[in-house]
Structures are given as structure tokens and as C-alpha cells.
Amino acid sequence: STGSAAAVPINAEFDIAYVTPVTLGTPPQTLQLDFDSGSSDLWVFSSHLPTSQIRGQEIYAPNKSSTAKLLDGHSWSITYGDGSGSRGNVYTDNVTVGGLMVERQAIECAQQVSSSFTSEAHIDGLVGLGFSTLNTVSPKSQLTFFDNAKGALDSPVFTADLKHKQAGTYDFGFIDKAKYTGEITYVPVNNDPGYWTFSSSGYAVGSGNFSASPISGIADTGTSLIYLPTAVVTAYYRQVQGATNSRSYGGYVFPCSATLPSFTFGVGEARFTIPPAYMSYAAVTPGSSTCFGGLQSSNGVGINIWGDLALKVAFVVFNGGTPPTIGWAAK
Ligand SMILES: CC[C@H](C)[C@H](NC(=O)C[C@H](O)[C@H](CC1CCCCC1)NC(=O)CCNC(=O)[C@H](Cc1ccccc1)NC(=O)N1CCC(N)CC1)C(=O)NCc1cnc(C)nc1N
């Protein structure tokens, strides 16, 4: 079997996150979920949430689904890198993504969400696509949608084709040759503790020479920007007039009128270049002439993260075979 579904940016102005329609239960309830290769819980806004915590999101009501079953005595609680979080109880039910159905998928129903989730009306929950070792359900941890689907897939892979300010796709079970050009460069994945961790072969700032130093980081569809070592980030912003590392804004900012260099990163012998226009993330506040950079330091984060900003200049194959690998191709 295979599946294919759209990845739609939640904000027309800048690509903060992408959501994908997912149907749950019988009759089908459709929610817009954020596919996140940086975590491994499938959780949704649900009928168990206080209405004060719901602001425009769609909810999943297990009691309206004839195929929903409570996973008795199980609960979950998750905290993300940006400090947001949620917790609740667990049901199993049918979950369908782009024509691919998994029966008895653990659906983690939120009973509490942090304020940043309540204020993000476009995200009705997450589909974790990290390794199932990261799943937070207790006392028995649960498998991700991908792990549950894997055995039935034509090939144990999913691919991300994210795009700048337009809808891309997540495919399951096949590699669509129409979505990339040239060859796919595969590199090893270290799935301990459970992220898609791989080694980039280096970077270049603008037309500067390529610095061939390996950078270990995670491929994370759930993170908006790129977080890399300070040496890389200072080399980049040294080329940006007026750039400063702002404590108040929590990262590197610069005048929106500044000329930005492109940023190139390597995967094996392959090279991927993020154009200057993508490297300015957004004005720090609407209408401000100060802009927030798409490349930020990983110092405070603890791991290097290749988020949506990097993923959207490539076609990426998450190969869940044995051993797992990750493939990057131009498009
Ligand atoms: C089982 C836990 C699981 C593996 C967890 N995984 C992650 O945190 C990575 C995961 O990919 C999550 C998935 C996000 C979570 C928030 C909602 C959207 C998806 N990524 C992050 O937390 C990276 C930082 N956040 C981001 O990149 C969010 C994503 C977002 C998008 C739209 C709306 C709201 C949030 N972006 C922003 O906040 N933006 C607004 C500000 C702007 N400057 C950049 C864009 C983890 O490592 N948690 C451990 C952890 C806990 N506490 C902390 C402090 N750090 C941690 N790493």
C-alpha cells in the first residue's frame, strides 16, 4: 500500500509549519495535523479538552466514533523544544492519511494543552514521525502511524516534499521520481534516542568556500527554522550588515532591508542552497523593520536541527528500513 497527502503552510506569509488532513474514526472526522519527524506522539485536540483551551481548532470526539476504543489506564504527557506541551488519555481508532489506513492506531486525546497550542488555530494536533522510542504513552508506549503502516507499505519509507509558501506533499510507501532531479544521496541515521539524526558534510555562506566539517543534526519537519553551531551562525551573520544576536528577540535579527547571503549545506557530495529570500524569517513584530533570521544558534537547544527552512529546498526520503537511512535530493 501507499499514501500521499498535502503539506499545507499554516501561514501565507511565512512557513512556520505545515498541516496535513488526517481522518480519524467512523464516520470519519477530519483534522489538520502537523507531521513532525522530531517527535513520536500522534495527539489531537479532543472532546476531553476544556472549551477554554479550544480556539478554532477541529476536535476528535472518540465517543462519536463506532471504531474508537479506550486504551484503559494509559496516559501521555509531552513537552517540546519550544516549551509547549500537552497531555491526556489514549484511544485506538482507524487513522487514514492520503488513502493509507491504519487500524487501531493510538490516538492521544488532549485533556490539557499549553497556551501556544490554544493560540495556534491552524494546528489540531501532531502526527509524530520520529522513532517510536520517543513515544510518551505510559505504562505501554505506542507505535507511530509510520511504524504501524510500515509492514503494509510497498517500501518502508516516507518522503517530505515541503515547499516555500505553497503546498507540498508527504508520501508513504514509495519514492516519486517526478518530485526530484538527479540522484538521491543517502547517509546513515543514528536513531538513538529516536530522532532522524544524520551528519551534514559541511556548509558555505553565500559564494564563500565550502567548510567541509561534519555537522550532526536532526531532520525535523516540526521545527520551522535551522539551528546550527555558533561557529556556523556567526560566519553567516558576519556577512549581514547590522545583524545582532538579540537577547530580547531570542536570536539573530537584522534590518529587513539588509542584503542576505544564501546558505549552502552538504549531504555527502551533494549541496543544497537556501536562497537569500528564504533566510529572512519574518519581521520580529508585524510591520517592524527588524527581521528575524531563519538560521539561529543551536547553543540553547542542545541539538542541531535542520527544520522546514532546510527541508523545503530538497526532496527528503526517511527510510525506515534496517538500518534506517535518510536521503536528500535536489528538486
Ligand atoms: C518526546 C518529546 C519530543 C521528542 C520533543 N520534540 C521536539 O521538541 C521537536 C519537535 O519537532 C517540535 C515540534 C513542534 C512543537 C510545537 C508545535 C509545532 C511542532 N519542535 C520544536 O519544539 C522546535 C521549536 N519550535 C518551533 O520551531 C516552532 C514550531 C511551531 C510552529 C507553528 C506553531 C507553533 C510552533 N516555531 C516557532 O515557535 N516559531 C515562532 C517563532 C519564530 N521565531 C520561529 C517559528 C522533544 O525533543 N522534547 C524534549 C524537550 C523538552 N523540553 C525542552 C525545553 N526541550 C526539549 N527538547
Short mmCIF file of C-alpha atoms and ligand atoms in Angstrom, two decimals:
data_model
loop_
_atom_site.label_atom_id
_atom_site.label_comp_id
_atom_site.label_asym_id
_atom_site.label_seq_id
_atom_site.Cartn_x
_atom_site.Cartn_y
_atom_site.Cartn_z
CA SER A 1 0.00 0.00 0.00
CA THR A 2 0.94 3.66 -0.35
CA GLY A 3 -0.40 7.06 0.70
CA SER A 4 0.05 10.65 -0.43
CA ALA A 5 -1.24 13.81 1.27
CA ALA A 6 -0.73 17.56 1.02
CA ALA A 7 1.51 19.52 3.39
CA VAL A 8 -0.06 22.99 3.55
CA PRO A 9 1.70 26.01 5.13
CA ILE A 10 -0.41 27.30 8.05
CA ASN A 11 0.61 30.90 7.38
CA ALA A 12 0.51 32.53 3.95
CA GLU A 13 3.33 34.96 4.75
CA PHE A 14 5.99 32.62 6.15
CA ASP A 15 6.35 28.87 6.53
CA ILE A 16 6.11 28.46 10.30
CA ALA A 17 4.59 24.98 9.98
CA TYR A 18 2.71 22.70 7.58
CA VAL A 19 -0.50 20.77 8.24
CA THR A 20 -1.93 17.69 6.55
CA PRO A 21 -5.57 16.47 6.56
CA VAL A 22 -5.99 13.24 8.56
CA THR A 23 -9.28 11.36 9.01
CA LEU A 24 -9.97 9.63 12.31
CA GLY A 25 -12.68 7.12 13.24
CA THR A 26 -16.08 6.07 11.89
CA PRO A 27 -17.76 8.08 10.46
CA PRO A 28 -14.55 9.97 9.50
CA GLN A 29 -13.58 13.05 11.48
CA THR A 30 -11.01 15.15 9.57
CA LEU A 31 -8.37 17.19 11.43
CA GLN A 32 -5.42 19.25 10.15
CA LEU A 33 -2.32 17.78 11.83
CA ASP A 34 1.32 18.87 11.91
CA PHE A 35 3.51 15.95 10.73
CA ASP A 36 6.55 16.06 13.00
CA SER A 37 9.63 13.91 12.37
CA GLY A 38 11.04 15.38 15.61
CA SER A 39 8.57 13.62 17.92
CA SER A 40 6.63 10.36 18.07
CA ASP A 41 3.18 11.00 19.55
CA LEU A 42 0.00 11.27 17.48
CA TRP A 43 -2.13 13.59 19.58
CA VAL A 44 -5.22 15.64 18.81
CA PHE A 45 -7.42 18.39 20.18
CA SER A 46 -10.32 16.38 21.58
CA SER A 47 -13.76 16.46 23.19
CA HIS A 48 -11.92 15.90 26.51
CA LEU A 49 -10.44 19.42 26.43
CA PRO A 50 -11.98 22.26 28.44
CA THR A 51 -13.64 24.57 25.88
CA SER A 52 -11.48 27.43 27.27
CA GLN A 53 -8.44 25.74 25.70
CA ILE A 54 -10.01 25.39 22.23
CA ARG A 55 -9.87 28.43 19.95
CA GLY A 56 -10.88 27.49 16.39
CA GLN A 57 -9.26 24.07 16.23
CA GLU A 58 -11.14 20.98 14.97
CA ILE A 59 -11.56 18.29 17.62
CA TYR A 60 -11.72 14.48 17.62
CA ALA A 61 -14.59 13.07 19.66
CA PRO A 62 -13.92 9.36 20.31
CA ASN A 63 -17.45 8.85 21.65
CA LYS A 64 -18.75 9.74 18.17
CA SER A 65 -16.67 7.01 16.53
CA SER A 66 -18.02 3.43 16.42
CA THR A 67 -14.47 2.09 15.97
CA ALA A 68 -12.86 4.02 18.86
CA LYS A 69 -11.65 2.01 21.86
CA LEU A 70 -10.32 3.46 25.12
CA LEU A 71 -6.78 2.26 25.90
CA ASP A 72 -7.70 1.76 29.55
CA GLY A 73 -5.29 3.09 32.18
CA HIS A 74 -2.97 4.77 29.66
CA SER A 75 -1.96 8.44 29.57
CA TRP A 76 0.56 10.68 27.84
CA SER A 77 2.35 13.95 28.51
CA ILE A 78 4.75 15.67 26.13
CA THR A 79 6.98 18.77 26.23
CA TYR A 80 8.51 20.27 23.08
CA GLY A 81 11.69 22.22 22.47
CA ASP A 82 9.79 25.48 22.39
CA GLY A 83 8.41 24.80 25.86
CA SER A 84 4.92 23.99 24.62
CA GLY A 85 3.23 20.80 25.71
CA SER A 86 0.07 18.76 26.13
CA ARG A 87 -1.24 15.69 27.95
CA GLY A 88 -4.28 13.40 28.10
CA ASN A 89 -5.67 9.89 27.66
CA VAL A 90 -5.47 7.40 24.79
CA TYR A 91 -7.87 5.69 22.37
CA THR A 92 -7.22 3.44 19.40
CA ASP A 93 -9.11 4.02 16.17
CA ASN A 94 -8.76 3.97 12.37
CA VAL A 95 -6.46 6.70 11.02
CA THR A 96 -6.24 7.49 7.31
CA VAL A 97 -3.62 9.69 5.62
CA GLY A 98 -3.88 10.25 1.88
CA GLY A 99 -5.64 6.93 1.23
CA LEU A 100 -3.40 4.90 3.59
CA MET A 101 -5.35 3.48 6.55
CA VAL A 102 -4.00 2.14 9.82
CA GLU A 103 -6.49 0.32 12.07
CA ARG A 104 -6.09 0.50 15.85
CA GLN A 105 -3.68 3.50 15.75
CA ALA A 106 -3.09 5.03 19.18
CA ILE A 107 -4.77 8.45 19.14
CA GLU A 108 -3.66 10.52 22.11
CA CYS A 109 -6.58 12.74 23.12
CA ALA A 110 -5.62 16.05 24.72
CA GLN A 111 -7.16 16.85 28.10
CA GLN A 112 -4.80 19.82 28.51
CA VAL A 113 -2.76 21.87 26.02
CA SER A 114 -0.37 24.78 26.66
CA SER A 115 -1.40 28.30 25.66
CA SER A 116 0.71 28.35 22.48
CA PHE A 117 -1.34 25.42 21.13
CA THR A 118 -4.62 27.11 22.05
CA SER A 119 -3.49 30.26 20.20
CA GLU A 120 -2.49 28.34 17.05
CA ALA A 121 -5.90 27.79 15.44
CA HIS A 122 -4.48 26.05 12.36
CA ILE A 123 -2.92 23.11 14.21
CA ASP A 124 -5.39 20.49 15.50
CA GLY A 125 -2.63 18.21 16.77
CA LEU A 126 0.51 16.39 15.68
CA VAL A 127 1.45 13.17 13.90
CA GLY A 128 4.81 12.09 15.25
CA LEU A 129 7.06 10.54 12.60
CA GLY A 130 10.13 10.10 14.80
CA PHE A 131 11.18 6.67 16.06
CA SER A 132 8.64 5.06 18.40
CA THR A 133 11.19 5.00 21.23
CA LEU A 134 10.29 8.68 21.79
CA ASN A 135 6.57 7.96 22.34
CA THR A 136 5.35 9.24 25.73
CA VAL A 137 2.34 6.94 26.34
CA SER A 138 2.53 5.17 29.70
CA PRO A 139 2.52 2.44 31.00
CA LYS A 140 2.85 0.88 27.48
CA SER A 141 4.43 3.16 24.82
CA GLN A 142 2.66 3.15 21.44
CA LEU A 143 3.82 2.93 17.81
CA THR A 144 3.77 5.85 15.39
CA PHE A 145 1.46 5.89 12.36
CA PHE A 146 4.50 5.16 10.15
CA ASP A 147 5.65 2.21 12.28
CA ASN A 148 2.11 0.77 12.27
CA ALA A 149 1.80 1.23 8.50
CA LYS A 150 5.33 0.09 7.62
CA GLY A 151 4.63 -3.65 7.22
CA ALA A 152 1.89 -2.98 4.67
CA LEU A 153 3.81 -0.33 2.72
CA ASP A 154 5.27 -1.18 -0.71
CA SER A 155 8.55 0.19 0.72
CA PRO A 156 9.28 1.14 4.39
CA VAL A 157 9.75 4.83 3.62
CA PHE A 158 8.03 8.19 3.82
CA THR A 159 9.13 11.27 1.90
CA ALA A 160 8.81 15.00 2.57
CA ASP A 161 8.49 17.46 -0.31
CA LEU A 162 7.91 20.72 1.57
CA LYS A 163 7.67 23.96 -0.41
CA HIS A 164 8.10 27.70 0.12
CA LYS A 165 4.72 29.35 0.64
CA GLN A 166 2.88 26.63 -1.23
CA ALA A 167 1.53 23.15 -0.59
CA GLY A 168 3.94 20.22 -0.82
CA THR A 169 3.36 16.53 -0.08
CA TYR A 170 4.11 13.72 2.34
CA ASP A 171 4.22 10.34 0.55
CA PHE A 172 4.19 6.97 2.29
CA GLY A 173 5.49 3.69 0.86
CA PHE A 174 7.01 4.96 -2.38
CA ILE A 175 9.55 7.38 -3.84
CA ASP A 176 8.00 9.61 -6.51
CA LYS A 177 10.61 10.19 -9.23
CA ALA A 178 8.63 13.18 -10.50
CA LYS A 179 9.36 15.05 -7.27
CA TYR A 180 13.16 15.31 -7.56
CA THR A 181 16.00 15.73 -10.01
CA GLY A 182 19.37 13.93 -10.20
CA GLU A 183 20.32 11.31 -7.64
CA ILE A 184 19.23 10.83 -4.04
CA THR A 185 22.22 10.97 -1.63
CA TYR A 186 21.63 8.56 1.26
CA VAL A 187 23.54 8.89 4.54
CA PRO A 188 23.34 6.83 7.78
CA VAL A 189 20.85 7.68 10.53
CA ASN A 190 21.56 7.41 14.24
CA ASN A 191 18.12 6.75 15.76
CA ASP A 192 19.31 6.95 19.36
CA PRO A 193 17.42 8.44 21.22
CA GLY A 194 14.81 8.49 18.46
CA TYR A 195 15.29 11.45 16.13
CA TRP A 196 16.27 11.21 12.45
CA THR A 197 19.85 12.21 13.24
CA PHE A 198 22.33 12.40 10.35
CA SER A 199 25.64 14.09 9.58
CA SER A 200 25.80 17.01 7.15
CA SER A 201 29.14 17.23 5.33
CA GLY A 202 29.54 20.99 5.86
CA TYR A 203 28.36 24.43 4.79
CA ALA A 204 29.12 27.57 2.82
CA VAL A 205 27.96 31.16 3.29
CA GLY A 206 26.98 32.88 0.03
CA SER A 207 29.68 32.39 -2.62
CA GLY A 208 32.31 31.62 0.05
CA ASN A 209 34.28 28.40 0.09
CA PHE A 210 32.69 25.23 1.44
CA SER A 211 33.74 24.37 5.01
CA ALA A 212 33.93 20.57 4.99
CA SER A 213 33.27 19.94 8.68
CA PRO A 214 30.67 17.31 9.67
CA ILE A 215 27.62 18.67 11.48
CA SER A 216 25.40 16.14 13.29
CA GLY A 217 21.75 17.21 13.44
CA ILE A 218 18.16 16.07 13.22
CA ALA A 219 15.89 16.32 10.19
CA ASP A 220 12.82 17.82 11.82
CA THR A 221 9.65 18.63 9.85
CA GLY A 222 8.14 20.02 13.08
CA THR A 223 10.72 22.77 13.53
CA SER A 224 10.35 25.94 11.49
CA LEU A 225 13.95 27.12 11.25
CA ILE A 226 17.56 25.88 11.19
CA TYR A 227 19.55 25.70 14.45
CA LEU A 228 23.32 25.17 13.99
CA PRO A 229 26.58 25.59 15.96
CA THR A 230 27.61 29.14 16.86
CA ALA A 231 30.67 28.99 14.56
CA VAL A 232 28.39 28.47 11.54
CA VAL A 233 25.89 31.10 12.61
CA THR A 234 28.48 33.81 13.33
CA ALA A 235 30.17 33.07 9.96
CA TYR A 236 26.79 33.69 8.31
CA TYR A 237 25.74 36.86 10.14
CA ARG A 238 29.21 38.37 9.78
CA GLN A 239 28.09 38.91 6.17
CA VAL A 240 24.88 40.71 7.16
CA GLN A 241 25.07 44.46 7.76
CA GLY A 242 23.50 45.40 11.10
CA ALA A 243 22.93 41.83 12.29
CA THR A 244 22.95 41.32 16.05
CA ASN A 245 22.21 38.42 18.36
CA SER A 246 19.27 39.93 20.27
CA ARG A 247 18.53 38.70 23.76
CA SER A 248 15.14 40.41 23.71
CA TYR A 249 14.08 38.78 20.44
CA GLY A 250 15.77 35.49 21.33
CA GLY A 251 18.04 35.20 18.32
CA TYR A 252 19.81 36.85 15.41
CA VAL A 253 17.95 39.80 13.93
CA PHE A 254 18.89 42.32 11.25
CA PRO A 255 17.36 45.26 9.33
CA CYS A 256 14.75 43.86 6.93
CA SER A 257 16.46 45.93 4.21
CA ALA A 258 19.78 44.09 4.69
CA THR A 259 21.26 42.08 1.82
CA LEU A 260 21.44 38.44 2.88
CA PRO A 261 23.80 35.79 1.53
CA SER A 262 22.47 32.37 0.55
CA PHE A 263 23.30 29.39 2.80
CA THR A 264 24.56 26.08 1.38
CA PHE A 265 24.72 22.81 3.31
CA GLY A 266 26.18 19.50 2.24
CA VAL A 267 24.88 15.94 2.44
CA GLY A 268 27.74 13.71 1.32
CA GLU A 269 28.89 15.13 -2.00
CA ALA A 270 25.52 16.80 -2.63
CA ARG A 271 25.00 20.51 -1.99
CA PHE A 272 21.73 22.31 -1.13
CA THR A 273 21.47 26.09 -1.32
CA ILE A 274 18.86 28.09 0.56
CA PRO A 275 18.26 31.33 -1.38
CA PRO A 276 18.65 34.70 0.42
CA ALA A 277 14.89 35.37 0.32
CA TYR A 278 14.24 32.25 2.45
CA MET A 279 16.86 33.26 5.03
CA SER A 280 14.83 36.16 6.42
CA TYR A 281 12.14 34.50 8.51
CA ALA A 282 9.76 37.33 9.42
CA ALA A 283 9.57 40.79 10.94
CA VAL A 284 10.05 40.48 14.72
CA THR A 285 6.62 42.08 15.15
CA PRO A 286 4.15 42.83 12.35
CA GLY A 287 5.28 45.94 10.46
CA SER A 288 8.67 46.17 12.20
CA SER A 289 11.74 46.95 10.04
CA THR A 290 13.72 44.42 12.10
CA CYS A 291 13.68 40.87 10.77
CA PHE A 292 14.34 37.52 12.48
CA GLY A 293 16.83 35.19 10.80
CA GLY A 294 15.95 31.73 9.52
CA LEU A 295 19.36 30.47 10.74
CA GLN A 296 19.76 30.52 14.51
CA SER A 297 22.25 29.18 17.05
CA SER A 298 21.68 25.71 18.50
CA ASN A 299 23.59 26.72 21.65
CA GLY A 300 20.45 26.93 23.80
CA VAL A 301 18.76 23.98 22.06
CA GLY A 302 21.24 21.19 22.77
CA ILE A 303 20.99 19.59 19.31
CA ASN A 304 21.40 20.91 15.77
CA ILE A 305 18.10 21.00 13.90
CA TRP A 306 17.51 21.03 10.14
CA GLY A 307 13.94 22.29 10.19
CA ASP A 308 11.45 23.24 7.48
CA LEU A 309 13.71 26.00 6.12
CA ALA A 310 16.31 23.38 5.12
CA LEU A 311 13.83 20.65 4.17
CA LYS A 312 11.96 22.85 1.70
CA VAL A 313 14.94 23.14 -0.67
CA ALA A 314 15.15 19.35 -1.04
CA PHE A 315 13.19 16.13 -1.55
CA VAL A 316 13.87 14.06 1.57
CA VAL A 317 13.46 10.28 1.95
CA PHE A 318 13.03 8.99 5.51
CA ASN A 319 13.98 5.33 5.04
CA GLY A 320 12.64 3.22 7.91
CA GLY A 321 14.36 0.06 6.70
CA THR A 322 17.13 -1.79 8.53
CA PRO A 323 19.34 0.11 9.08
CA PRO A 324 17.44 3.38 8.75
CA THR A 325 18.94 5.97 6.39
CA ILE A 326 17.95 9.42 5.14
CA GLY A 327 18.14 10.51 1.51
CA TRP A 328 18.38 14.06 0.14
CA ALA A 329 17.79 15.06 -3.49
CA ALA A 330 17.54 18.35 -5.37
CA LYS A 331 14.18 19.33 -6.89
C1 LIG B 1 9.06 13.41 23.35
C2 LIG B 1 9.40 14.83 23.16
C3 LIG B 1 9.72 15.22 21.73
C4 LIG B 1 10.80 14.27 21.21
C5 LIG B 1 10.16 16.68 21.61
N1 LIG B 1 10.42 17.04 20.22
C6 LIG B 1 10.59 18.34 19.92
O1 LIG B 1 10.52 19.25 20.73
C7 LIG B 1 10.90 18.67 18.47
C8 LIG B 1 9.60 18.80 17.71
O2 LIG B 1 9.89 18.72 16.34
C9 LIG B 1 8.85 20.13 18.00
C10 LIG B 1 7.54 20.11 17.23
C11 LIG B 1 6.73 21.40 17.34
C12 LIG B 1 6.23 21.63 18.76
C13 LIG B 1 5.31 22.85 18.86
C14 LIG B 1 4.15 22.75 17.87
C15 LIG B 1 4.62 22.53 16.45
C16 LIG B 1 5.56 21.33 16.36
N2 LIG B 1 9.71 21.23 17.56
C17 LIG B 1 10.08 22.21 18.42
O3 LIG B 1 9.67 22.33 19.55
C18 LIG B 1 11.13 23.17 17.84
C19 LIG B 1 10.97 24.56 18.29
N3 LIG B 1 9.67 25.11 17.89
C20 LIG B 1 9.47 25.62 16.67
O4 LIG B 1 10.26 25.58 15.74
C21 LIG B 1 8.11 26.27 16.50
C22 LIG B 1 7.20 25.31 15.78
C23 LIG B 1 5.82 25.85 15.76
C24 LIG B 1 5.23 26.05 14.55
C25 LIG B 1 3.94 26.54 14.47
C26 LIG B 1 3.26 26.86 15.65
C27 LIG B 1 3.86 26.65 16.88
C28 LIG B 1 5.14 26.15 16.93
N4 LIG B 1 8.26 27.51 15.73
C29 LIG B 1 8.05 28.66 16.38
O5 LIG B 1 7.76 28.68 17.55
N5 LIG B 1 8.19 29.79 15.61
C30 LIG B 1 7.72 31.07 16.11
C31 LIG B 1 8.91 31.89 16.48
C32 LIG B 1 9.78 32.07 15.23
N6 LIG B 1 10.98 32.80 15.63
C33 LIG B 1 10.17 30.69 14.65
C34 LIG B 1 8.92 29.89 14.37
C35 LIG B 1 11.42 16.90 22.46
O6 LIG B 1 12.53 16.76 21.98
N7 LIG B 1 11.18 17.27 23.71
C36 LIG B 1 12.26 17.35 24.68
C37 LIG B 1 12.41 18.75 25.22
C38 LIG B 1 11.66 19.22 26.24
N8 LIG B 1 11.75 20.47 26.75
C39 LIG B 1 12.65 21.29 26.15
C40 LIG B 1 12.80 22.71 26.64
N9 LIG B 1 13.41 20.95 25.05
C41 LIG B 1 13.25 19.66 24.59
N10 LIG B 1 13.93 19.25 23.53
#
